[in-house]
Short mmCIF file of C-alpha atoms in Angstrom, two decimals:
data_model
loop_
_atom_site.label_atom_id
_atom_site.label_comp_id
_atom_site.label_asym_id
_atom_site.label_seq_id
_atom_site.Cartn_x
_atom_site.Cartn_y
_atom_site.Cartn_z
CA MET A 1 0.00 0.00 0.00
CA LEU A 2 1.49 3.30 -1.12
CA LEU A 3 1.78 6.00 1.51
CA PRO A 4 0.30 9.44 0.78
CA PRO A 5 2.76 12.23 0.03
CA PRO A 6 4.13 13.91 3.15
CA PRO A 7 2.22 16.96 4.34
CA PRO A 8 3.72 20.46 4.15
CA PRO A 9 6.09 21.71 6.88
CA SER A 10 3.17 23.58 8.50
CA LEU A 11 1.74 20.29 9.70
CA TYR A 12 1.90 21.33 13.35
CA ASP A 13 -0.60 24.02 14.33
CA PRO A 14 0.12 25.47 17.81
CA CYS A 15 -3.37 27.01 17.87
CA LYS A 16 -4.90 23.55 18.18
CA SER A 17 -5.45 21.93 21.54
CA GLN A 18 -3.88 18.65 20.40
CA SER A 19 -0.26 18.07 21.25
CA PHE A 20 2.58 18.02 18.75
CA PHE A 21 2.79 14.27 19.23
CA SER A 22 -0.83 13.64 18.26
CA GLN A 23 -0.74 16.08 15.31
CA CYS A 24 2.45 14.80 13.71
CA PHE A 25 2.49 11.07 14.49
CA ILE A 26 0.23 8.04 14.31
CA ASN A 27 0.75 5.85 17.35
CA LEU A 28 1.09 2.24 16.23
CA GLY A 29 1.57 0.58 19.59
CA LEU A 30 3.58 0.25 22.74
CA LEU A 31 7.07 -1.13 22.32
CA GLY A 32 8.16 -1.16 25.94
CA ARG A 33 7.59 0.32 29.37
CA GLY A 34 10.02 0.88 32.20
CA SER A 35 10.12 2.79 35.45
CA PHE A 36 11.16 6.03 33.71
CA GLY A 37 9.64 5.94 30.24
CA GLU A 38 7.40 4.35 27.65
CA VAL A 39 8.50 3.64 24.08
CA TYR A 40 6.02 3.74 21.19
CA LYS A 41 6.19 2.72 17.57
CA VAL A 42 4.93 5.65 15.47
CA LEU A 43 4.37 6.64 11.86
CA SER A 44 5.56 10.15 11.09
CA LEU A 45 3.04 12.17 9.08
CA GLN A 46 5.90 14.40 8.00
CA ASP A 47 8.01 11.91 6.04
CA GLY A 48 5.96 8.69 6.15
CA GLN A 49 8.69 6.80 8.02
CA HIS A 50 8.44 4.66 11.13
CA TYR A 51 10.23 5.72 14.32
CA ALA A 52 10.39 4.95 18.00
CA ILE A 53 9.46 7.67 20.49
CA LYS A 54 10.37 7.47 24.15
CA ARG A 55 8.05 9.45 26.46
CA SER A 56 8.79 10.05 30.13
CA VAL A 57 6.14 8.45 32.31
CA GLN A 58 5.98 11.04 35.08
CA ARG A 59 5.73 14.80 34.71
CA PHE A 60 8.82 16.75 35.70
CA ARG A 61 8.90 17.07 39.49
CA GLY A 62 10.91 20.28 39.30
CA ASP A 63 13.65 22.05 37.41
CA ARG A 64 16.29 19.62 38.62
CA ASP A 65 14.34 16.64 37.40
CA ARG A 66 13.72 18.40 34.10
CA GLN A 67 17.39 19.20 33.58
CA ARG A 68 18.36 15.60 34.24
CA SER A 69 15.87 14.35 31.66
CA VAL A 70 16.88 16.94 29.09
CA ARG A 71 20.51 15.99 29.56
CA GLU A 72 19.71 12.47 28.34
CA ALA A 73 18.46 13.88 25.02
CA ARG A 74 21.37 16.28 24.64
CA ASN A 75 23.95 13.63 25.37
CA HIS A 76 22.33 11.24 22.91
CA GLU A 77 22.49 13.87 20.19
CA ARG A 78 26.11 14.67 21.02
CA LEU A 79 27.17 11.09 20.42
CA CYS A 80 27.11 11.72 16.67
CA PRO A 81 25.93 9.06 14.19
CA HIS A 82 27.51 5.60 14.37
CA PRO A 83 26.53 2.25 12.83
CA HIS A 84 26.22 0.62 16.26
CA ILE A 85 24.56 3.50 18.17
CA LEU A 86 20.78 3.92 18.12
CA GLY A 87 20.09 6.76 15.68
CA PHE A 88 18.85 10.04 17.18
CA LYS A 89 16.20 12.00 15.26
CA ALA A 90 14.75 14.74 17.51
CA ALA A 91 13.75 15.59 21.07
CA TRP A 92 11.28 17.98 22.65
CA GLU A 93 9.49 18.61 25.94
CA GLU A 94 5.76 19.17 26.03
CA ARG A 95 3.30 19.52 28.91
CA GLY A 96 5.77 18.33 31.47
CA HIS A 97 7.00 15.30 29.53
CA LEU A 98 10.16 14.62 27.55
CA TYR A 99 9.93 13.02 24.09
CA ILE A 100 12.93 11.46 22.32
CA GLN A 101 12.50 10.31 18.72
CA THR A 102 14.93 7.67 17.47
CA GLU A 103 15.23 5.16 14.68
CA LEU A 104 13.07 2.06 14.93
CA CYS A 105 14.63 -1.37 15.43
CA CYS A 106 13.05 -4.80 15.25
CA THR A 107 13.50 -5.94 18.83
CA SER A 108 15.86 -5.89 21.77
CA LEU A 109 18.75 -8.27 22.22
CA LEU A 110 17.14 -9.59 25.39
CA ILE A 111 13.87 -10.52 23.70
CA HIS A 112 15.68 -11.94 20.69
CA THR A 113 17.93 -14.27 22.65
CA GLU A 114 15.17 -15.37 25.02
CA ALA A 115 13.09 -16.46 22.02
CA GLN A 116 15.79 -18.81 20.77
CA PRO A 117 14.99 -22.47 21.48
CA HIS A 118 18.62 -23.53 21.87
CA ASN A 119 21.88 -22.11 23.11
CA PRO A 120 23.39 -19.68 20.59
CA ALA A 121 26.50 -20.71 18.71
CA GLU A 122 29.75 -19.23 19.90
CA SER A 123 30.08 -17.37 16.61
CA VAL A 124 26.95 -15.42 17.56
CA ALA A 125 28.54 -14.36 20.84
CA TRP A 126 31.63 -13.18 18.95
CA ALA A 127 29.40 -11.18 16.57
CA TYR A 128 27.61 -9.51 19.50
CA LEU A 129 30.93 -8.74 21.17
CA SER A 130 32.32 -7.18 17.98
CA ASP A 131 29.32 -4.88 17.50
CA LEU A 132 29.20 -3.70 21.12
CA LEU A 133 32.95 -3.14 21.34
CA SER A 134 32.60 -0.81 18.34
CA ALA A 135 29.77 1.04 20.11
CA LEU A 136 31.81 1.42 23.31
CA GLN A 137 34.81 2.61 21.35
CA HIS A 138 32.64 5.39 19.90
CA LEU A 139 31.31 6.38 23.34
CA HIS A 140 34.60 6.25 25.23
CA SER A 141 36.54 8.16 22.55
CA ARG A 142 34.13 11.06 23.13
CA GLY A 143 34.45 11.03 26.89
CA PHE A 144 31.20 9.22 27.70
CA VAL A 145 30.42 6.09 29.68
CA HIS A 146 27.11 4.28 29.32
CA LEU A 147 26.84 2.76 32.83
CA ASP A 148 23.76 0.69 31.93
CA LEU A 149 24.93 -1.71 29.27
CA LYS A 150 22.81 -4.86 29.22
CA PRO A 151 20.92 -6.94 26.64
CA ALA A 152 17.67 -5.05 27.31
CA ASN A 153 19.35 -1.80 26.18
CA VAL A 154 20.77 -3.26 22.98
CA PHE A 155 18.57 -3.37 19.86
CA LEU A 156 18.62 -5.32 16.61
CA THR A 157 17.96 -4.06 13.11
CA ARG A 158 16.41 -6.12 10.34
CA SER A 159 19.86 -7.30 9.25
CA GLY A 160 20.80 -8.35 12.78
CA ARG A 161 23.13 -5.40 13.44
CA LEU A 162 23.32 -4.48 17.13
CA LYS A 163 22.75 -0.89 18.24
CA LEU A 164 23.38 0.39 21.74
CA GLY A 165 20.59 2.59 23.12
CA ASP A 166 18.89 3.90 26.26
CA PHE A 167 21.24 6.66 27.41
CA GLY A 168 19.36 7.62 30.57
CA LEU A 169 22.47 7.02 32.70
CA LEU A 170 25.00 8.23 30.13
CA LEU A 171 27.75 10.14 31.91
CA GLU A 172 30.31 12.57 30.57
CA LEU A 173 33.58 12.29 32.43
CA THR A 174 34.84 15.73 33.44
CA GLY A 175 36.73 14.89 36.62
CA ASP A 176 40.19 13.63 37.44
CA ARG A 177 42.04 10.62 36.11
CA ARG A 178 39.83 8.26 38.09
CA GLY A 179 36.92 9.39 35.96
CA GLN A 180 34.91 11.06 38.70
CA PRO A 181 31.87 12.91 37.35
CA GLY A 182 31.63 16.59 38.14
CA GLY A 183 28.87 19.04 38.99
CA LYS A 184 25.34 17.95 38.22
CA GLU A 185 26.45 14.45 37.31
CA ARG A 186 27.82 13.87 40.81
CA GLU A 187 24.59 15.19 42.36
CA ASP A 188 22.53 12.77 40.30
CA ARG A 189 24.67 9.87 41.43
CA GLU A 190 24.24 10.89 45.06
CA GLU A 191 20.47 10.69 44.55
CA GLY A 192 20.84 7.01 43.80
CA GLN A 193 20.72 6.75 40.01
CA GLU A 194 22.25 3.38 39.30
CA GLY A 195 22.02 0.69 36.68
CA ASP A 196 21.01 -2.93 36.80
CA PRO A 197 22.87 -4.67 39.66
CA ARG A 198 23.22 -7.85 37.63
CA TYR A 199 25.59 -6.12 35.20
CA MET A 200 27.11 -3.51 37.50
CA ALA A 201 30.87 -3.31 37.93
CA PRO A 202 32.08 -3.57 41.55
CA GLU A 203 33.89 -0.22 41.53
CA LEU A 204 30.63 1.63 40.91
CA LEU A 205 29.72 0.90 44.51
CA ARG A 206 32.79 2.94 45.51
CA GLY A 207 31.79 5.86 43.26
CA GLU A 208 34.38 5.18 40.57
CA TYR A 209 32.86 5.93 37.17
CA THR A 210 35.26 4.93 34.41
CA PRO A 211 35.07 3.31 30.97
CA ALA A 212 36.20 0.09 32.64
CA ALA A 213 32.70 -0.23 34.15
CA ASP A 214 31.23 -0.55 30.65
CA VAL A 215 33.76 -3.26 29.80
CA PHE A 216 32.69 -5.25 32.86
CA SER A 217 28.98 -4.89 32.00
CA LEU A 218 29.70 -6.02 28.45
CA GLY A 219 31.60 -9.02 29.76
CA VAL A 220 28.68 -10.08 31.96
CA SER A 221 26.28 -9.63 29.05
CA ILE A 222 28.38 -11.78 26.70
CA LEU A 223 28.77 -14.41 29.42
CA GLU A 224 25.00 -14.51 29.86
CA LEU A 225 24.31 -14.74 26.13
CA ALA A 226 27.03 -17.23 25.26
CA CYS A 227 26.22 -19.62 28.13
CA ASN A 228 22.44 -19.08 28.20
CA MET A 229 22.64 -18.63 31.96
CA GLU A 230 20.86 -16.45 34.46
CA VAL A 231 23.00 -13.70 36.00
CA PRO A 232 22.55 -13.31 39.78
CA LYS A 233 21.18 -10.09 41.29
CA GLY A 234 23.07 -10.58 44.54
CA GLY A 235 24.29 -13.10 47.05
CA ASP A 236 27.31 -15.33 46.86
CA GLY A 237 27.06 -15.77 43.12
CA TRP A 238 27.12 -12.00 42.60
CA GLN A 239 30.17 -11.65 44.83
CA GLN A 240 32.08 -14.53 43.24
CA LEU A 241 31.50 -13.18 39.75
CA ARG A 242 33.00 -9.84 40.86
CA GLN A 243 35.97 -11.65 42.34
CA GLY A 244 36.90 -13.06 38.96
CA SER A 245 35.41 -16.51 39.52
CA LEU A 246 33.49 -17.68 36.47
CA PRO A 247 31.09 -20.64 36.70
CA SER A 248 33.11 -23.50 35.30
CA GLU A 249 30.08 -25.64 34.51
CA PHE A 250 29.08 -23.01 31.93
CA VAL A 251 32.31 -21.54 30.60
CA ASN A 252 33.92 -24.95 30.07
CA GLY A 253 31.76 -25.29 26.97
CA LEU A 254 33.36 -22.20 25.44
CA SER A 255 36.55 -22.00 23.46
CA GLY A 256 39.77 -21.01 25.17
CA ASP A 257 39.89 -17.74 23.24
CA LEU A 258 36.45 -16.63 24.41
CA GLN A 259 37.15 -17.69 27.99
CA SER A 260 40.37 -15.67 27.97
CA VAL A 261 38.62 -12.57 26.61
CA LEU A 262 35.87 -12.87 29.22
CA ARG A 263 38.38 -13.13 32.06
CA MET A 264 40.13 -10.00 30.77
CA MET A 265 36.81 -8.12 30.73
CA LEU A 266 35.67 -9.35 34.16
CA SER A 267 38.82 -8.60 36.12
CA PRO A 268 37.87 -7.34 39.63
CA ASP A 269 40.48 -4.57 39.49
CA PRO A 270 39.43 -1.87 36.97
CA SER A 271 43.04 -0.82 36.51
CA LYS A 272 43.93 -4.34 35.35
CA ARG A 273 40.78 -4.82 33.30
CA ALA A 274 41.26 -4.77 29.54
CA THR A 275 40.26 -1.56 27.81
CA VAL A 276 38.22 -1.40 24.62
CA PRO A 277 41.25 -0.54 22.42
CA GLN A 278 43.19 -3.43 23.95
CA LEU A 279 40.34 -5.84 23.26
CA LEU A 280 39.97 -4.63 19.69
CA ALA A 281 43.69 -5.14 19.14
CA LEU A 282 43.54 -8.84 20.05
CA PRO A 283 44.11 -11.03 16.97
CA VAL A 284 41.09 -13.22 17.72
CA VAL A 285 38.83 -10.18 18.13
CA ARG A 286 40.17 -8.59 14.95
CA ARG A 287 39.52 -11.80 13.07
CA GLN A 288 35.98 -12.17 14.42
CA ARG A 289 35.26 -8.49 13.82
CA TRP A 290 36.30 -8.80 10.16
CA ARG A 291 34.00 -11.78 9.70
CA ARG A 292 31.15 -9.86 11.34
CA GLN A 293 31.60 -6.85 9.04
CA VAL A 294 31.59 -9.05 5.93
CA SER A 295 28.47 -10.86 7.15
CA LEU A 296 26.62 -7.60 7.84
CA LEU A 297 27.64 -6.20 4.46
CA LEU A 298 26.28 -9.22 2.61
CA THR A 299 23.05 -9.34 4.62
CA GLU A 300 22.32 -5.64 4.30
CA SER A 301 23.11 -5.72 0.56
CA LEU A 302 20.66 -8.58 0.01
CA LEU A 303 17.99 -6.76 2.02
CA PHE A 304 18.56 -3.61 -0.04
CA LEU A 305 18.23 -5.53 -3.31
CA PHE A 306 15.09 -7.25 -2.07
CA SER A 307 13.55 -3.92 -1.08
CA LEU A 308 14.52 -2.42 -4.42
CA CYS A 309 12.90 -5.29 -6.30
CA GLN A 310 9.71 -4.85 -4.29
CA THR A 311 9.64 -1.15 -5.16
CA VAL A 312 10.21 -1.83 -8.88
CA LEU A 313 7.49 -4.50 -8.98
CA SER A 314 5.04 -2.26 -7.14
CA THR A 315 5.74 0.62 -9.54
CA ALA A 316 5.41 -1.64 -12.59
CA ARG A 317 2.14 -3.05 -11.30
CA GLY A 318 0.76 0.45 -10.85
CA LEU A 319 1.81 1.48 -14.37
CA LEU A 320 0.23 -1.58 -15.96
CA ALA A 321 -2.98 -0.97 -14.03
CA SER A 322 -3.15 2.62 -15.30
CA VAL A 323 -2.46 1.71 -19.00
CA ARG A 324 -5.12 -0.25 -20.91
CA LEU A 325 -3.53 -2.34 -23.61
CA PRO A 326 -5.61 -4.40 -26.10
CA PHE A 327 -3.62 -7.57 -25.51
CA LEU A 328 -4.12 -7.38 -21.76
CA THR A 329 -7.38 -8.98 -20.75
CA ALA A 330 -9.20 -7.23 -17.98
CA ARG A 331 -9.60 -9.25 -14.87
CA ALA A 332 -13.26 -9.99 -14.18
CA PRO A 333 -14.36 -8.66 -10.81
CA SER A 334 -15.14 -11.35 -8.29
CA VAL A 335 -18.78 -11.89 -7.47
CA PRO A 336 -19.42 -10.99 -3.82
CA CYS A 337 -20.63 -13.88 -1.76
CA THR A 338 -22.98 -12.72 0.99
CA PRO A 339 -25.49 -14.59 3.10
CA PRO A 340 -29.22 -14.16 2.46
CA ARG A 341 -30.58 -10.88 3.78
CA ASP A 342 -33.05 -12.49 6.13
CA SER A 343 -30.26 -14.45 7.77
CA TRP A 344 -28.34 -11.42 9.06
CA GLU A 345 -31.24 -9.01 9.64
CA LYS A 346 -32.25 -11.20 12.55
CA ASP A 347 -28.87 -10.78 14.19
CA GLY A 348 -29.33 -7.04 14.71
CA ASP A 349 -27.28 -4.10 13.51
CA CYS A 350 -23.61 -4.98 13.10
CA SER A 351 -22.50 -1.73 11.50
CA THR A 352 -20.59 -0.44 14.54
CA PRO A 353 -17.01 0.29 13.44
CA PRO A 354 -14.20 -1.46 15.27
CA PHE A 355 -12.37 0.25 18.08
CA SER A 356 -9.35 2.24 16.96
CA PHE A 357 -6.64 3.82 19.03
CA SER A 358 -6.87 7.55 19.71
CA TYR A 359 -4.45 9.72 21.65
CA ASN A 360 -6.03 12.33 23.89
CA ASP A 361 -2.95 13.51 25.80
CA THR A 362 -3.80 11.58 28.91
CA GLU A 363 -1.14 10.53 31.37
CA SER A 364 -0.78 7.09 29.87
CA LEU A 365 -1.11 5.95 26.28
CA VAL A 366 -2.75 2.52 26.29
CA GLU A 367 -2.67 0.23 23.29
CA ASP A 368 -1.48 -3.16 22.15
CA VAL A 369 2.04 -4.22 22.96
CA VAL A 370 4.14 -4.69 19.84
CA PHE A 371 7.07 -6.75 21.03
CA PHE A 372 8.34 -5.66 24.43
CA PRO A 373 6.87 -7.04 27.64
CA GLU A 374 4.93 -4.88 30.08
CA GLU A 375 7.84 -4.16 32.39
CA MET A 376 11.39 -3.53 31.33
CA GLY A 377 12.78 -2.24 34.59
CA PRO A 378 15.93 -3.50 36.29
CA ASP A 379 13.96 -6.29 37.96
CA TYR A 380 12.45 -7.60 34.75
CA SER A 381 13.09 -11.26 34.33
CA PRO A 382 10.90 -13.26 31.92
CA THR A 383 9.95 -16.79 32.76
CA LEU A 384 12.08 -19.04 30.64
CA PRO A 385 12.36 -22.71 31.45
CA HIS A 386 15.44 -23.13 29.26
CA ARG A 387 17.49 -20.65 31.31
CA SER A 388 19.58 -22.17 34.06
CA LYS A 389 21.62 -20.98 37.00
CA SER A 390 25.03 -21.96 38.11
CA PRO A 391 25.08 -23.76 41.46
CA ILE A 392 27.25 -20.99 42.92
CA PHE A 393 24.56 -18.51 41.87
CA VAL A 394 21.81 -20.15 43.95
CA SER A 395 23.18 -19.55 47.43
CA GLY A 396 25.19 -22.70 47.49
CA THR A 397 22.49 -25.05 46.22
CA SER A 398 22.80 -27.02 43.04
CA THR A 399 19.12 -27.06 42.10
CA PRO A 400 18.60 -25.32 38.72
CA HIS A 401 16.18 -22.42 38.97
CA PRO A 402 14.36 -20.91 35.95
CA LYS A 403 13.96 -17.18 35.37
CA THR A 404 11.13 -16.13 36.87
CA GLN A 405 0.89 6.11 35.21
CA ASN A 406 -2.32 14.46 36.44
CA GLN A 407 -3.96 17.15 35.06
CA GLN A 408 -5.08 17.16 31.42
CA PRO A 409 -4.88 20.43 29.43
CA THR A 410 -8.22 22.00 28.58
CA ALA A 411 -9.57 22.09 25.05
CA THR A 412 -9.95 25.90 25.19
CA GLN A 413 -6.21 26.36 25.12
CA THR A 414 -5.42 28.13 21.84
CA HIS A 415 -1.68 28.61 22.03
CA SER A 416 0.95 26.06 22.93
CA PRO A 417 3.88 27.77 24.71
CA VAL A 418 4.73 24.50 26.44
CA LEU A 419 6.31 22.88 23.37
CA ASN A 420 10.02 23.40 23.82
CA TRP A 421 12.56 21.75 21.58
CA ILE A 422 15.74 20.47 23.09
CA ARG A 423 18.45 22.60 21.61
CA PRO A 424 21.64 20.76 20.69
CA GLU A 425 25.03 21.60 22.06
CA PRO A 426 28.22 21.53 19.95
CA CYS A 427 29.54 18.06 19.35
CA LEU A 428 32.71 17.01 21.04
CA ARG A 429 34.39 16.75 17.64
CA PRO A 430 34.79 20.08 15.76
CA THR A 431 34.24 18.29 12.45
CA PHE A 432 30.66 17.40 13.36
CA GLU A 433 27.89 19.77 12.32
CA PRO A 434 25.00 19.35 14.79
CA LYS A 435 21.73 18.94 12.98
CA ASN A 436 18.62 20.96 13.76
CA LEU A 437 16.72 18.95 16.32
CA LEU A 438 13.52 20.67 15.20
CA GLY A 439 13.67 18.59 12.05
CA LEU A 440 10.00 18.86 11.14
CA PHE A 441 9.42 22.62 10.83
CA ASP A 442 11.33 25.89 11.07
CA GLU A 443 12.06 27.05 14.60
CA THR A 444 11.50 30.76 13.86
CA ALA A 445 8.13 29.97 12.32
CA LEU A 446 7.06 28.21 15.47
CA GLU A 447 8.11 31.17 17.64
CA GLY A 448 6.17 33.53 15.40
CA GLN A 449 3.01 31.46 15.69
CA SER A 450 3.24 31.09 19.43
#
C-alpha cells in the first residue's frame, strides 16, 4: 500500500489543543515500558517513516528533574551518528514530559535471545561482542560512559546489526584521572541513580565511574548470552562473579579464546581490566570483527536488493494498471458472496465500526504491545524454562532455577507555549555539524506562531 505524500512543513498548528505528538504522528503501539519511560512505535506524518518515540512516564517534578531528563536527550544527540549506536532523530518537551524520537529497530537483544529455542552458537557471541565493542569505542573516545549496558538496552535491526541505546544514565567524564563525574552528574549519582545490579561493575559501589565499568557490563552480558545462563542479582554468586570466579560448569563449553577474553573483561580490578582498544587489538577479536563486518555487508546488501525489487514491482504493477492495452485482458471482478438478507437481519445491527486507538494527551497511552513485555525495569526477568543458573549462583544449592501512570490540558487552550525543543550543544568533535533537532518545521516559524 502506497503511503500518501508527506504533508507540508506547516503540519503542526500550535493554535490547536492537540499536542505536537498527536498532530504529527500516528501511534502504532507500545514497544516497551520501564520505570522512567514508555516507548512507542509511530508513523511520522511528516516523512511517512516509522520511528520509536520514548516518552517520560511522570511529569517533571521540578527544574532539577527536568534538567536531568533533558541531559539524556542532549547527550544522545552529542554522540554523533555511528553504525552501532541507536540513531537520534529529535527531542522535545511538552506539557511536562520529555519526548525522544529515534530510529526504529526490530527488537531488543534480550527478547531476541530469550526467544531462541537452543543455546546460541559461539560465533553469535563473537558477533555480538564485535558490535558492542565498536559502540563502546565510539562512546569512550568522546568522553562518555554508558553505565547501563545490558541486553535489554541493545537493539537489533532487520539485518541483525546491534545498536546500543537507552542513554538515561550516560555520563560525561569531566573529573580527574579516576573518571569522577563533576557538577550535576555527581549530584545525580548521590540521589541514587544506578544501573542494573546484575551487570554492574564492583567499583561503581565505591563511586568510581570509568570506561572500565562498561567493559565489565559487556563481559557479563556476553557471558549470559554465550552460556544461556541467568546472571545473579546478589548473594554469593554475585560476589564470586566480581571476584573473577566464572562458573566452570558453563564456561567450560566455550573456546579457550572466548574464555580468555571474558576473564580480561571481568577482572575485579578496573586498573587491570582490559580496555576497549586493547580488546579490539587482540588477533582473535580482529579476526571475528572482520567476519562480522563481511556478514553484515552481505546481509544488508541482500535486504537492499530485495527492497529495491519490491519497489520496482510495485511501480510496474501500478503502471500496468493505469495503462489499458488491447492484448491485456481485464480481470473480471469477483462476485461478492454474501449470506441471504433475512439471515443477518435477525442478528441485529452490526454496523458499529471497530475500536481504533486515539491519543487524547492523557497521562498514559494505552494500546497493544508490539514486542516488548509490560515491564522492562531492572527487575524484569521473563519466565524461561530453558534458562539455568550456576550452582554458585543459587546460594550454594545445586538445584537449577528458571527465570522467573495528572492534570489534562483543557480544550480551550489556543496557544501552545509548552512545546520546547531540546536545543543541541556543539559536538565534542569540531568536524561534526549538529543537525537541527527541530527537524520537522522551522524554529522561527514556530516562535512567530506562538
